[in-house]
Amino acid sequence: MRGRVADAALARLAHQQAAARVSPTLPEPAADEVFVHLVADGDALLVLVRSRSGVTAHESRLGAAGPLVAAARRALGGKTEPDRLWRLASGTLVENPIRPPGPVTRIRDPQALQQIAAAITAPLAPHIAAGRRIVFAPDGAYALLPLEALPTPAGPL
């Protein structure tokens, strides 16, 4: 149990440090807008949201950004490849047309899209509901994702 508490404390500290580092680089948003910085950090996606009320940080452990974003882009384009993305028992994502040996879980392209969409849009839900303009600053592989096409309960962003 102590390990989990320590891990949570370290994650909070990392979020605070990331928010403090990014906060000065994002301009002050207008009342009707928010700035969102997407940071790929290993197997984590850090979503930093700056609104008039300050900066908040949200972390999702999705896996390696490259293969996940590639699968999501295929799903958005309607060109899915059903057996291409695999999550190994270690949690690592592998993009391979052949099933890797050992215990693996297949991640279908629409699932990858849903995972990314949920990780990005969940922290934005109050801003989406309020009709605020959302300005994205994606990092790494997330810059290749057409963020305006991400599905939300209200339709694409």
mmCIF file of C-alpha atoms in Angstrom:
data_model
loop_
_atom_site.group_PDB
_atom_site.id
_atom_site.type_symbol
_atom_site.label_atom_id
_atom_site.label_comp_id
_atom_site.label_asym_id
_atom_site.label_seq_id
_atom_site.Cartn_x
_atom_site.Cartn_y
_atom_site.Cartn_z
ATOM 1 C CA MET A 1 0.000 0.000 0.000
ATOM 2 C CA ARG A 2 2.845 2.390 0.796
ATOM 3 C CA GLY A 3 4.192 1.998 -2.738
ATOM 4 C CA ARG A 4 0.887 3.149 -4.215
ATOM 5 C CA VAL A 5 0.722 6.180 -1.927
ATOM 6 C CA ALA A 6 4.299 7.105 -2.809
ATOM 7 C CA ASP A 7 3.586 6.615 -6.526
ATOM 8 C CA ALA A 8 0.502 8.846 -6.273
ATOM 9 C CA ALA A 9 2.496 11.518 -4.437
ATOM 10 C CA LEU A 10 5.233 11.393 -7.084
ATOM 11 C CA ALA A 11 2.637 11.641 -9.856
ATOM 12 C CA ARG A 12 1.061 14.701 -8.167
ATOM 13 C CA LEU A 13 4.497 16.292 -7.827
ATOM 14 C CA ALA A 14 5.276 15.590 -11.506
ATOM 15 C CA HIS A 15 1.923 17.140 -12.503
ATOM 16 C CA GLN A 16 2.597 20.235 -10.399
ATOM 17 C CA GLN A 17 6.079 20.603 -11.898
ATOM 18 C CA ALA A 18 4.764 20.151 -15.448
ATOM 19 C CA ALA A 19 1.969 22.654 -14.831
ATOM 20 C CA ALA A 20 4.455 25.176 -13.388
ATOM 21 C CA ARG A 21 6.790 24.674 -16.382
ATOM 22 C CA VAL A 22 4.066 24.978 -19.023
ATOM 23 C CA SER A 23 1.904 27.632 -17.372
ATOM 24 C CA PRO A 24 4.138 30.603 -18.282
ATOM 25 C CA THR A 25 4.371 29.438 -21.904
ATOM 26 C CA LEU A 26 0.613 29.454 -22.435
ATOM 27 C CA PRO A 27 -0.972 32.891 -22.942
ATOM 28 C CA GLU A 28 -3.743 34.045 -20.649
ATOM 29 C CA PRO A 29 -6.954 32.667 -22.153
ATOM 30 C CA ALA A 30 -9.986 34.804 -22.825
ATOM 31 C CA ALA A 31 -13.100 34.113 -20.769
ATOM 32 C CA ASP A 32 -14.566 31.868 -23.467
ATOM 33 C CA GLU A 33 -11.482 29.755 -24.255
ATOM 34 C CA VAL A 34 -9.061 27.219 -22.766
ATOM 35 C CA PHE A 35 -5.571 26.172 -23.814
ATOM 36 C CA VAL A 36 -4.704 22.479 -23.783
ATOM 37 C CA HIS A 37 -1.139 21.206 -23.928
ATOM 38 C CA LEU A 38 -0.795 17.474 -24.708
ATOM 39 C CA VAL A 39 2.538 16.069 -23.527
ATOM 40 C CA ALA A 40 3.709 12.572 -24.447
ATOM 41 C CA ASP A 41 5.833 11.254 -21.555
ATOM 42 C CA GLY A 42 6.886 7.639 -22.097
ATOM 43 C CA ASP A 43 3.711 5.574 -21.835
ATOM 44 C CA ALA A 44 1.736 8.441 -20.304
ATOM 45 C CA LEU A 45 -0.290 11.246 -21.799
ATOM 46 C CA LEU A 46 -0.269 14.401 -19.701
ATOM 47 C CA VAL A 47 -3.129 16.793 -20.462
ATOM 48 C CA LEU A 48 -2.472 20.292 -19.103
ATOM 49 C CA VAL A 49 -5.527 22.546 -19.228
ATOM 50 C CA ARG A 50 -5.196 26.297 -18.713
ATOM 51 C CA SER A 51 -8.346 28.289 -18.161
ATOM 52 C CA ARG A 52 -9.090 31.543 -16.359
ATOM 53 C CA SER A 53 -9.139 29.596 -13.077
ATOM 54 C CA GLY A 54 -5.575 28.260 -13.475
ATOM 55 C CA VAL A 55 -3.732 25.207 -14.770
ATOM 56 C CA THR A 56 -4.795 21.625 -14.063
ATOM 57 C CA ALA A 57 -2.919 18.451 -15.003
ATOM 58 C CA HIS A 58 -4.427 15.074 -15.866
ATOM 59 C CA GLU A 59 -2.428 11.902 -16.566
ATOM 60 C CA SER A 60 -3.490 8.773 -18.460
ATOM 61 C CA ARG A 61 -1.317 5.679 -18.865
ATOM 62 C CA LEU A 62 -2.218 4.785 -22.448
ATOM 63 C CA GLY A 63 0.985 3.219 -23.728
ATOM 64 C CA ALA A 64 3.445 4.344 -26.374
ATOM 65 C CA ALA A 65 2.007 7.315 -28.240
ATOM 66 C CA GLY A 66 3.271 6.398 -31.725
ATOM 67 C CA PRO A 67 1.422 3.095 -32.283
ATOM 68 C CA LEU A 68 -1.680 4.305 -30.437
ATOM 69 C CA VAL A 69 -1.937 7.496 -32.501
ATOM 70 C CA ALA A 70 -1.338 5.542 -35.728
ATOM 71 C CA ALA A 71 -4.229 3.206 -34.845
ATOM 72 C CA ALA A 72 -6.502 6.131 -33.939
ATOM 73 C CA ARG A 73 -5.678 7.891 -37.224
ATOM 74 C CA ARG A 74 -6.578 4.722 -39.156
ATOM 75 C CA ALA A 75 -9.886 4.542 -37.287
ATOM 76 C CA LEU A 76 -10.670 8.196 -38.033
ATOM 77 C CA GLY A 77 -9.868 7.610 -41.713
ATOM 78 C CA GLY A 78 -12.026 4.474 -41.853
ATOM 79 C CA LYS A 79 -9.027 2.304 -42.756
ATOM 80 C CA THR A 80 -8.803 -0.031 -39.783
ATOM 81 C CA GLU A 81 -6.413 -2.957 -39.574
ATOM 82 C CA PRO A 82 -7.956 -5.355 -37.051
ATOM 83 C CA ASP A 83 -4.913 -7.288 -35.804
ATOM 84 C CA ARG A 84 -2.093 -4.788 -35.838
ATOM 85 C CA LEU A 85 -1.792 -3.282 -32.338
ATOM 86 C CA TRP A 86 -1.059 -5.492 -29.318
ATOM 87 C CA ARG A 87 -0.600 -4.819 -25.597
ATOM 88 C CA LEU A 88 1.936 -7.213 -24.083
ATOM 89 C CA ALA A 89 1.596 -8.562 -20.541
ATOM 90 C CA SER A 90 4.159 -5.929 -19.466
ATOM 91 C CA GLY A 91 1.796 -3.169 -20.700
ATOM 92 C CA THR A 92 4.023 -2.258 -23.660
ATOM 93 C CA LEU A 93 2.271 -1.536 -26.960
ATOM 94 C CA VAL A 94 3.587 -3.282 -30.070
ATOM 95 C CA GLU A 95 2.509 -2.596 -33.640
ATOM 96 C CA ASN A 96 2.865 -5.811 -35.625
ATOM 97 C CA PRO A 97 0.665 -7.518 -38.245
ATOM 98 C CA ILE A 98 1.538 -10.914 -36.697
ATOM 99 C CA ARG A 99 0.385 -11.856 -33.171
ATOM 100 C CA PRO A 100 3.374 -11.658 -30.809
ATOM 101 C CA PRO A 101 4.141 -14.734 -28.685
ATOM 102 C CA GLY A 102 2.991 -14.935 -25.083
ATOM 103 C CA PRO A 103 -0.018 -13.400 -23.383
ATOM 104 C CA VAL A 104 -1.172 -10.373 -25.346
ATOM 105 C CA THR A 105 -4.331 -8.318 -25.768
ATOM 106 C CA ARG A 106 -5.418 -7.127 -29.184
ATOM 107 C CA ILE A 107 -6.200 -3.408 -29.393
ATOM 108 C CA ARG A 108 -8.462 -2.704 -32.326
ATOM 109 C CA ASP A 109 -8.121 0.665 -34.049
ATOM 110 C CA PRO A 110 -11.535 1.989 -32.846
ATOM 111 C CA GLN A 111 -10.555 1.023 -29.265
ATOM 112 C CA ALA A 112 -7.334 3.006 -29.577
ATOM 113 C CA LEU A 113 -9.305 6.003 -30.815
ATOM 114 C CA GLN A 114 -11.746 5.718 -27.900
ATOM 115 C CA GLN A 115 -8.891 5.460 -25.365
ATOM 116 C CA ILE A 116 -7.190 8.590 -26.692
ATOM 117 C CA ALA A 117 -10.474 10.490 -27.033
ATOM 118 C CA ALA A 118 -11.492 9.656 -23.468
ATOM 119 C CA ALA A 119 -8.080 10.632 -22.052
ATOM 120 C CA ILE A 120 -8.139 13.992 -23.840
ATOM 121 C CA THR A 121 -11.811 14.953 -23.637
ATOM 122 C CA ALA A 122 -12.579 13.835 -20.047
ATOM 123 C CA PRO A 123 -10.666 16.752 -18.463
ATOM 124 C CA LEU A 124 -12.254 19.079 -21.020
ATOM 125 C CA ALA A 125 -15.863 18.008 -20.387
ATOM 126 C CA PRO A 126 -16.867 21.124 -18.406
ATOM 127 C CA HIS A 127 -15.290 23.391 -21.020
ATOM 128 C CA ILE A 128 -16.937 21.511 -23.915
ATOM 129 C CA ALA A 129 -20.320 21.709 -22.156
ATOM 130 C CA ALA A 130 -19.864 25.458 -21.635
ATOM 131 C CA GLY A 131 -19.146 25.928 -25.352
ATOM 132 C CA ARG A 132 -15.676 27.351 -24.803
ATOM 133 C CA ARG A 133 -13.170 27.566 -27.643
ATOM 134 C CA ILE A 134 -10.440 24.953 -27.132
ATOM 135 C CA VAL A 135 -6.920 25.631 -28.403
ATOM 136 C CA PHE A 136 -4.607 22.600 -28.535
ATOM 137 C CA ALA A 137 -0.802 22.501 -28.381
ATOM 138 C CA PRO A 138 0.019 18.816 -29.009
ATOM 139 C CA ASP A 139 3.439 17.306 -28.369
ATOM 140 C CA GLY A 140 5.194 14.449 -30.166
ATOM 141 C CA ALA A 141 3.017 11.870 -31.894
ATOM 142 C CA TYR A 142 -0.145 13.623 -30.699
ATOM 143 C CA ALA A 143 0.633 16.431 -33.165
ATOM 144 C CA LEU A 144 -0.217 13.937 -35.946
ATOM 145 C CA LEU A 145 -3.720 13.306 -34.606
ATOM 146 C CA PRO A 146 -6.578 15.379 -36.071
ATOM 147 C CA LEU A 147 -7.836 16.535 -32.662
ATOM 148 C CA GLU A 148 -10.880 18.318 -34.077
ATOM 149 C CA ALA A 149 -12.228 14.931 -35.191
ATOM 150 C CA LEU A 150 -12.006 13.266 -31.758
ATOM 151 C CA PRO A 151 -15.382 11.868 -30.754
ATOM 152 C CA THR A 152 -17.186 13.292 -27.707
ATOM 153 C CA PRO A 153 -20.702 12.574 -26.434
ATOM 154 C CA ALA A 154 -21.789 15.827 -28.122
ATOM 155 C CA GLY A 155 -20.106 14.963 -31.447
ATOM 156 C CA PRO A 156 -16.649 15.761 -32.817
ATOM 157 C CA LEU A 157 -14.663 18.499 -31.080
#
